[in-house]
mmCIF file of C-alpha atoms in Angstrom:
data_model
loop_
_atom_site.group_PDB
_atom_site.id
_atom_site.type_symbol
_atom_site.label_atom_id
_atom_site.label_comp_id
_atom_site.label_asym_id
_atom_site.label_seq_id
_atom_site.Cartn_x
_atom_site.Cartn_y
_atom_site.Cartn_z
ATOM 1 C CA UNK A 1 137.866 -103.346 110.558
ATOM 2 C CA UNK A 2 141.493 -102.983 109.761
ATOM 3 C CA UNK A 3 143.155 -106.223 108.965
ATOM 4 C CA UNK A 4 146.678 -105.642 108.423
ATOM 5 C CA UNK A 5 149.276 -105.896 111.238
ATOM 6 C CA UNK A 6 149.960 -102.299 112.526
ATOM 7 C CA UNK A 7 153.132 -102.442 112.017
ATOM 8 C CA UNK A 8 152.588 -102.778 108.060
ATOM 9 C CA UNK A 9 150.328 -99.931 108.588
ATOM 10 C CA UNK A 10 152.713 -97.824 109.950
ATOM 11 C CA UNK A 11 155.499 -98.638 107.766
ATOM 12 C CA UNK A 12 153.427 -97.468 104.759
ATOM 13 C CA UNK A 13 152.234 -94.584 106.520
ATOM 14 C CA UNK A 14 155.851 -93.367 107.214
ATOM 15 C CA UNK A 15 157.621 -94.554 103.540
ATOM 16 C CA UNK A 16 155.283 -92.968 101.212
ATOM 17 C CA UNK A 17 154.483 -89.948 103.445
ATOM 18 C CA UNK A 18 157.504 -88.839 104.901
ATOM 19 C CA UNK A 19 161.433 -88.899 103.480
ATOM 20 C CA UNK A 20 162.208 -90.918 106.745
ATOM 21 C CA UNK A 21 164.102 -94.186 105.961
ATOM 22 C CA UNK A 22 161.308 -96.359 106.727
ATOM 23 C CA UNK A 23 161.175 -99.518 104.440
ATOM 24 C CA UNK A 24 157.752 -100.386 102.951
ATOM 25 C CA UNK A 25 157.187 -103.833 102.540
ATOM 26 C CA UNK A 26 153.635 -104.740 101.506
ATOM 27 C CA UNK A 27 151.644 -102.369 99.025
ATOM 28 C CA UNK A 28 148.766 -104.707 98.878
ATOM 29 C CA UNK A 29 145.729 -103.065 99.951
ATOM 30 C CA UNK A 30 145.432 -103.945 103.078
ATOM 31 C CA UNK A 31 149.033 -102.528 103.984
ATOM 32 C CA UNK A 32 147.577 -98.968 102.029
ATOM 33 C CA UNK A 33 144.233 -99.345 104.680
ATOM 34 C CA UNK A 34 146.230 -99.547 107.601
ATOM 35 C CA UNK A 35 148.626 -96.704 105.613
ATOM 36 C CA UNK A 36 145.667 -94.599 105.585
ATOM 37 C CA UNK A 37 144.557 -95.220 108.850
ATOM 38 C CA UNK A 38 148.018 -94.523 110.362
ATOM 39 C CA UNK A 39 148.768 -91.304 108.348
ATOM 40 C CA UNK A 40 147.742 -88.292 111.313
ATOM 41 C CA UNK A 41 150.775 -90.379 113.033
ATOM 42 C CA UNK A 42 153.288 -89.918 110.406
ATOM 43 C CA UNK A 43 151.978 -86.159 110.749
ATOM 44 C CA UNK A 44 152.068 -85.859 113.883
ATOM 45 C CA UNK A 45 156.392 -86.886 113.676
ATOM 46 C CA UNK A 46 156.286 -84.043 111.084
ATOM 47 C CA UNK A 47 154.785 -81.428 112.894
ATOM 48 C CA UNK A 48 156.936 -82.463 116.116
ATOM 49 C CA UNK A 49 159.703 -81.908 114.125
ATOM 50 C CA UNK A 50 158.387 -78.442 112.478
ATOM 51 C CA UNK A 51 158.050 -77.163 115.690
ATOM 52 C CA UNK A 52 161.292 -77.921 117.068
ATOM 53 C CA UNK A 53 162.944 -76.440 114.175
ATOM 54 C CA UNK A 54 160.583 -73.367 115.136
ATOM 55 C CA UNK A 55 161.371 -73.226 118.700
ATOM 56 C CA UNK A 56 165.333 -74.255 118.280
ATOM 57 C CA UNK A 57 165.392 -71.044 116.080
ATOM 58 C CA UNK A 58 163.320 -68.652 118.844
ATOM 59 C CA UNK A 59 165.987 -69.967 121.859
ATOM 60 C CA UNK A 60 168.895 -68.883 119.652
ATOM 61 C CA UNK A 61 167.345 -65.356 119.463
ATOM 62 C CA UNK A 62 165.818 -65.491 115.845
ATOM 63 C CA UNK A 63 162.447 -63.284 115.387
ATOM 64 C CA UNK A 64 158.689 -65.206 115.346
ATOM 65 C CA UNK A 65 158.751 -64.651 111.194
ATOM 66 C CA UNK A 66 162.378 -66.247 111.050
ATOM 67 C CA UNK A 67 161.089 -68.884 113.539
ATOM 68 C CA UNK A 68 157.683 -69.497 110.719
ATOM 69 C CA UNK A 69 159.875 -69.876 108.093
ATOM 70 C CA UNK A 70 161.566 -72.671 109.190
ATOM 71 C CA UNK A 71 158.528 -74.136 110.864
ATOM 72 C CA UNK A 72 156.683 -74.043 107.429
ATOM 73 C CA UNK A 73 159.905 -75.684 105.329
ATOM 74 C CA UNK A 74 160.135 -78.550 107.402
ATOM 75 C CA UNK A 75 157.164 -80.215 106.499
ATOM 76 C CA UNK A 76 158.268 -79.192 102.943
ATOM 77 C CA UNK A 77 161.555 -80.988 103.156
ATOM 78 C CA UNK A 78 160.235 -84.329 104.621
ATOM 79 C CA UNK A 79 157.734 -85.160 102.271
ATOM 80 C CA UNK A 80 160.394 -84.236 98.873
ATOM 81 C CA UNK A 81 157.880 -81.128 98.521
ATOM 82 C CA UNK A 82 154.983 -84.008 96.891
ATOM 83 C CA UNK A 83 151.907 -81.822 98.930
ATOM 84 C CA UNK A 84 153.216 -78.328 98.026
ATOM 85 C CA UNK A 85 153.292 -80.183 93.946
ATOM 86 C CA UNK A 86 150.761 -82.180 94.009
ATOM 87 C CA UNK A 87 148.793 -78.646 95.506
ATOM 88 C CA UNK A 88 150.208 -76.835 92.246
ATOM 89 C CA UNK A 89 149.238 -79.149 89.603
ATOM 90 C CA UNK A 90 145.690 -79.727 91.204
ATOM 91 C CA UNK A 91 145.155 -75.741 90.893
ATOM 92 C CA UNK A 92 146.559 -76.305 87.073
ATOM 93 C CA UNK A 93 144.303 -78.889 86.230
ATOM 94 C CA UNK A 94 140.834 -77.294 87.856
ATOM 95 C CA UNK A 95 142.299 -74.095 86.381
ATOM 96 C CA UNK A 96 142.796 -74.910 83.519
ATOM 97 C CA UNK A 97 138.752 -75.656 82.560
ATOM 98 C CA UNK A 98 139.563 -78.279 79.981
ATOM 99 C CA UNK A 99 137.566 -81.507 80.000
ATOM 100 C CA UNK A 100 138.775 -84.659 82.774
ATOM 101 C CA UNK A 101 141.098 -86.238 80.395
ATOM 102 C CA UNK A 102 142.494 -83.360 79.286
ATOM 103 C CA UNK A 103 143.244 -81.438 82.955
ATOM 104 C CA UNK A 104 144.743 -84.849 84.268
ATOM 105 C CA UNK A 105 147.394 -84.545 81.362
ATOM 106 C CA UNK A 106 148.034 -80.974 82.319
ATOM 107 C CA UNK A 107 148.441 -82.320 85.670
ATOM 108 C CA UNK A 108 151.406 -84.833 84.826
ATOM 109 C CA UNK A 109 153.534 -82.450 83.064
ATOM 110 C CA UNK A 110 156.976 -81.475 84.872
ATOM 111 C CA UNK A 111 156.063 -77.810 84.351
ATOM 112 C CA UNK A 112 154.097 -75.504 86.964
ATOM 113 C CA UNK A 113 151.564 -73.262 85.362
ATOM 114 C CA UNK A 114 150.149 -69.729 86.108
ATOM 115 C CA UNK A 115 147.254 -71.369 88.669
ATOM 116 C CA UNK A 116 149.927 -73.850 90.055
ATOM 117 C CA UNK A 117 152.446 -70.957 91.181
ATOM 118 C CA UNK A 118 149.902 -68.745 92.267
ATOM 119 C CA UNK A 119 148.480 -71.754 94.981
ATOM 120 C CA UNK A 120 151.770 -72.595 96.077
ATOM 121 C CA UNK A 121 152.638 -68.532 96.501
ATOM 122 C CA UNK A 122 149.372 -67.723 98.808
ATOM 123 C CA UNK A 123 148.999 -70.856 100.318
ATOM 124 C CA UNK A 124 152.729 -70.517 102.011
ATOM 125 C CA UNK A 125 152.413 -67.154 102.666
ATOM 126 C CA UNK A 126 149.070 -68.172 104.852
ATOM 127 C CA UNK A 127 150.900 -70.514 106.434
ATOM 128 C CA UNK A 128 153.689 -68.124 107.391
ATOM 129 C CA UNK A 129 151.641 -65.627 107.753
ATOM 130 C CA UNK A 130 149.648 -67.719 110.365
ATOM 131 C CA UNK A 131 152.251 -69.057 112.072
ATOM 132 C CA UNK A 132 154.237 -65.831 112.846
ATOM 133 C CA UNK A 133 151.164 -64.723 114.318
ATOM 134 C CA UNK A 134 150.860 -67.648 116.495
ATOM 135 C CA UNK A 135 154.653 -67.263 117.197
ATOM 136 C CA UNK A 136 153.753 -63.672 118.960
ATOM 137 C CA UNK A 137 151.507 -65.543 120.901
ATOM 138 C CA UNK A 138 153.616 -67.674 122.439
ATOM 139 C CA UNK A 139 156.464 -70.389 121.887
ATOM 140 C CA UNK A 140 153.805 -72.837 122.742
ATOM 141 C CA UNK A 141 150.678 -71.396 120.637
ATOM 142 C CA UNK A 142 153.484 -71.774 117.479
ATOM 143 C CA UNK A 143 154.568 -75.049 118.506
ATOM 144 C CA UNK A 144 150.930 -76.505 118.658
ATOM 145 C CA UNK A 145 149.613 -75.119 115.407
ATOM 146 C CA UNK A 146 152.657 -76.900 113.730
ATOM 147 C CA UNK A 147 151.581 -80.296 115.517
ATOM 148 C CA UNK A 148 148.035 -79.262 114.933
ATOM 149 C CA UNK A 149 148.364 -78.407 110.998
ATOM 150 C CA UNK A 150 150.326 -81.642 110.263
ATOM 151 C CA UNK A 151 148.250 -84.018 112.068
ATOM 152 C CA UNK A 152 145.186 -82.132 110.207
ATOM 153 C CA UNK A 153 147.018 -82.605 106.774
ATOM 154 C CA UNK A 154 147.576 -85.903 107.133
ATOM 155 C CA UNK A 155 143.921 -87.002 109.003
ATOM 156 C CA UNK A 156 142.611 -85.284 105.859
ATOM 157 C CA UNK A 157 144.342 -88.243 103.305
ATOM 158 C CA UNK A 158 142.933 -90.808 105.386
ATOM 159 C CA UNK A 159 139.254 -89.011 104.962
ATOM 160 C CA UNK A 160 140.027 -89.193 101.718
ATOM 161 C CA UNK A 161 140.840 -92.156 101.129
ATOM 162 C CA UNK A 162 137.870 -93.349 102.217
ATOM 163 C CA UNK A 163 135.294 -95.996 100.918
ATOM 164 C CA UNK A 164 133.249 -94.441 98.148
ATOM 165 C CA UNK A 165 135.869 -91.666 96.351
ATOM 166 C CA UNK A 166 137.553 -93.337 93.111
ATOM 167 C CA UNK A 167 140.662 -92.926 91.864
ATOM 168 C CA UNK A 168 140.624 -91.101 88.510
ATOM 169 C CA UNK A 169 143.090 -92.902 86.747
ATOM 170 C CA UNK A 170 144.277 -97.013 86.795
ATOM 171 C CA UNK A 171 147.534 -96.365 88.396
ATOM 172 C CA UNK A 172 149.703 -94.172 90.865
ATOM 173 C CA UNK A 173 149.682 -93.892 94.554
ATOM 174 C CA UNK A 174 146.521 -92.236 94.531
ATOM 175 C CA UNK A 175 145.132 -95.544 92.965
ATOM 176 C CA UNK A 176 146.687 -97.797 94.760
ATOM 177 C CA UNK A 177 145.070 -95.972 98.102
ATOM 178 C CA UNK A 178 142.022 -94.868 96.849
ATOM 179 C CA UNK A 179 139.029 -95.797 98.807
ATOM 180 C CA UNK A 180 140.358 -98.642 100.795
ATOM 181 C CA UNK A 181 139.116 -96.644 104.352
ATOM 182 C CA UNK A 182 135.830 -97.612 105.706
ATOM 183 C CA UNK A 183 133.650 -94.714 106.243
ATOM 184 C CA UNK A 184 133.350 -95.786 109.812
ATOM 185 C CA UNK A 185 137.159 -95.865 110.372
ATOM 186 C CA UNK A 186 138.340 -92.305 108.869
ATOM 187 C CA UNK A 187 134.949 -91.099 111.271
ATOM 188 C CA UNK A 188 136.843 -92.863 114.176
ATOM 189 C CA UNK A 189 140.105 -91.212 112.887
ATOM 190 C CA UNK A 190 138.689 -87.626 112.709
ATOM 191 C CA UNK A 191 137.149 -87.960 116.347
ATOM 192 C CA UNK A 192 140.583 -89.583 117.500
ATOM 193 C CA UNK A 193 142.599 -86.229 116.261
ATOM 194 C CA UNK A 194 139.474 -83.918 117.031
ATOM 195 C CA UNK A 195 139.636 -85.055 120.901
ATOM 196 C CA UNK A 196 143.522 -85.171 120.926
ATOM 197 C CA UNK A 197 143.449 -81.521 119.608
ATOM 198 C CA UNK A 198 141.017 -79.832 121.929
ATOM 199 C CA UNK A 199 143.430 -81.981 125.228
ATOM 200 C CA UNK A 200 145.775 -80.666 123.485
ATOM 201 C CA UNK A 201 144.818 -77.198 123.516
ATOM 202 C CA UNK A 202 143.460 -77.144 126.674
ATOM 203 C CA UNK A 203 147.166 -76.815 128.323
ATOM 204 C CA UNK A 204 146.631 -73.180 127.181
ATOM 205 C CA UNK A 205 143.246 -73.083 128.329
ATOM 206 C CA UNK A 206 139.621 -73.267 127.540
ATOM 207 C CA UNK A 207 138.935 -71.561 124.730
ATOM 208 C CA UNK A 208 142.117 -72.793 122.873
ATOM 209 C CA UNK A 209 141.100 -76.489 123.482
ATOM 210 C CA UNK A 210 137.638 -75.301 121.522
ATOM 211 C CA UNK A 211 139.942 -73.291 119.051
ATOM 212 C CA UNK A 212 141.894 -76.034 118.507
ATOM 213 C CA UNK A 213 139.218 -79.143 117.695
ATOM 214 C CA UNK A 214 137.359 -76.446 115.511
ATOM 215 C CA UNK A 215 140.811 -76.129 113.447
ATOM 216 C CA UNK A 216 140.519 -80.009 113.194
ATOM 217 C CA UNK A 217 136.993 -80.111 111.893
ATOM 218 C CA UNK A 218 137.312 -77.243 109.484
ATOM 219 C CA UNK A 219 140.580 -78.056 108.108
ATOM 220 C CA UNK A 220 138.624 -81.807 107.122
ATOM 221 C CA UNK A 221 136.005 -79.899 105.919
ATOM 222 C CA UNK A 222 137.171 -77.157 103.461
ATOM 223 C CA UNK A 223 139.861 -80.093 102.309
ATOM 224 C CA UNK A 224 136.258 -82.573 101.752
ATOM 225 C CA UNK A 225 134.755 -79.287 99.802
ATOM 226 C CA UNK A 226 138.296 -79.458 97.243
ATOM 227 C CA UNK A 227 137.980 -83.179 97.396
ATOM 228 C CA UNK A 228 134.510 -83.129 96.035
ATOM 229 C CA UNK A 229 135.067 -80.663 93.426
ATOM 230 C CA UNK A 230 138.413 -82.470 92.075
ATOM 231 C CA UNK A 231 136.342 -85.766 91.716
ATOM 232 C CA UNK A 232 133.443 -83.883 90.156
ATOM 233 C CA UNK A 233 135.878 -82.453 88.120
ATOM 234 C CA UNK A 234 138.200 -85.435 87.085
ATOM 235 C CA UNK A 235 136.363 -87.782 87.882
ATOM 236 C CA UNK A 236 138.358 -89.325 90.816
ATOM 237 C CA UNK A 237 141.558 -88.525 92.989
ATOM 238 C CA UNK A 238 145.105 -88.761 92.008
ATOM 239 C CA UNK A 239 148.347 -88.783 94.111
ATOM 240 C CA UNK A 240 148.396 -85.118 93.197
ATOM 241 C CA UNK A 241 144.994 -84.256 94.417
ATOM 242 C CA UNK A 242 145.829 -85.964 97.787
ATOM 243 C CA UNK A 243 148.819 -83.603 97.905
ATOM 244 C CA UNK A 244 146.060 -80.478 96.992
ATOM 245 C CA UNK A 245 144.279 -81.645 99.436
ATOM 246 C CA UNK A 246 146.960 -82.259 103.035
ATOM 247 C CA UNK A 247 148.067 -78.926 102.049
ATOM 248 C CA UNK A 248 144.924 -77.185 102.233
ATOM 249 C CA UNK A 249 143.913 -78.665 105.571
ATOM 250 C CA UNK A 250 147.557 -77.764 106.933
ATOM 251 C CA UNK A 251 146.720 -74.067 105.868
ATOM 252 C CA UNK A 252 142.902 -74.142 107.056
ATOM 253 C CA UNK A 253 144.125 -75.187 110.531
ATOM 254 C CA UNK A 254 146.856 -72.675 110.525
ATOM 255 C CA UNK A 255 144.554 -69.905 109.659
ATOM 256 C CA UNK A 256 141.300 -70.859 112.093
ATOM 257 C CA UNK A 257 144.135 -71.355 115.266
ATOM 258 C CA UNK A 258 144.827 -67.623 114.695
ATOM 259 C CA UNK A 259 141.035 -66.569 114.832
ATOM 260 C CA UNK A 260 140.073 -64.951 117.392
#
């Protein structure tokens, strides 16, 4: 059950996850559960705001790849770039086949390596890619894959953040938020976004409503498969790996809303 005042909640949620001038005011762990538990809401501000900066750029005439562009840098620019980094320097570290202690090292240097440069290269492209696509659908098939994507992203932190997955080193953000979400509360939040998703979709009919919770449930899933592997593989989650992770549900959602 979540004990901290929703406000502290959201205040976390919205400081550490977003640039927006929201004042944090209890990092105890309690504030960092109800963080957690709050984060598909600090998404979904982000995505509203990706898809406005999409759709602004469509009524002044720009094309559908002009209009992705923008869609896919705004979710960039209000989280400092700390998914699209930490993304980089997970694909170092798991790249980089040296023992735990040695990839998390790799992993805090200020340099981006071979594996980092090519995740962050592909993984935008997808996302442009995908969203362009989704853009020739229709102002409002773009505009709900950037609301879908970012709520995804950021429902995929709070799954992992759950009860049970350790943080691989003593300190950091992804310490100081790792594990502190019952099981039975990031299964609540999944449904919550799942549900929202598919009503949601359905404005553009049946099968997107379907479309649309699928995107929800894969993009948790292939981010759960990376989560796995980084804590087999480091032995726990870092701030870094939560970034890896937000950005590859963003880009699984992206790509399953243009199945089809």
């Amino acid at each position: 059950m979540l004990r901290t005042p929703s406000p502290d909640g959201l205040r976390f949620a919205f400081g550490t996850l977003t640039v927006l001038p929201v004042k944090v005011t209890r990092w105890d762990r309690d504030a960092a559960r109800g963080g957690m538990l709050c984060a598909p809401l600090a998404g979904l501000a982000v995505g509203v705001a990706a898809a406005a900066a999409g759709l602004l750029l469509l009524a002044l005439g720009a094309g559908t790849l002009l209009a992705a562009v923008a869609t896919a840098a705004v979710p960039a620019v209000l989280t400092r770039g700390l998914h699209l980094d930490g993304l980089a320097d997970t694909a170092d570290g798991l790249g980089s086949g040296k023992p735990a202690e040695d990839a998390l090292r790799i992993m805090k240097q200020s340099d981006i390596g071979p594996f980092g440069v090519l995740a962050l290269l592909f993984t935008l492209l997808a996302q442009v890619a995908a969203l362009a696509q989704a853009y020739d659908g229709s102002w409002a098939r773009g505009a709900l894959a950037a609301v879908v994507s970012a709520t995804a992203a950021r429902l995929a932190l709070t799954t992992a953040a759950r009860t049970g997955v350790p943080a691989a080193r003593p300190e950091g953000l992804g310490a100081a938020v790792a594990g502190v979400v019952p099981a039975g509360g990031a299964l609540a939040a999944t449904a919550a976004v799942t549900l929202a998703g598919a009503a949601a979709g359905a404005y553009l009919g049946p099968y997107d409503a379907l479309r649309t919770a699928l995107a929800v449930v894969c993009a948790v899933a292939v981010a759960e498969l990376l989560l796995r592997h980084c804590v087999r593989r480091f032995g726990g989650v870092t701030g870094d790996v939560f970034g890896g992770v937000a950005e590859t549900a963003a880009t699984t959602a992206h790509v399953v809303l243009v199945l089809g």
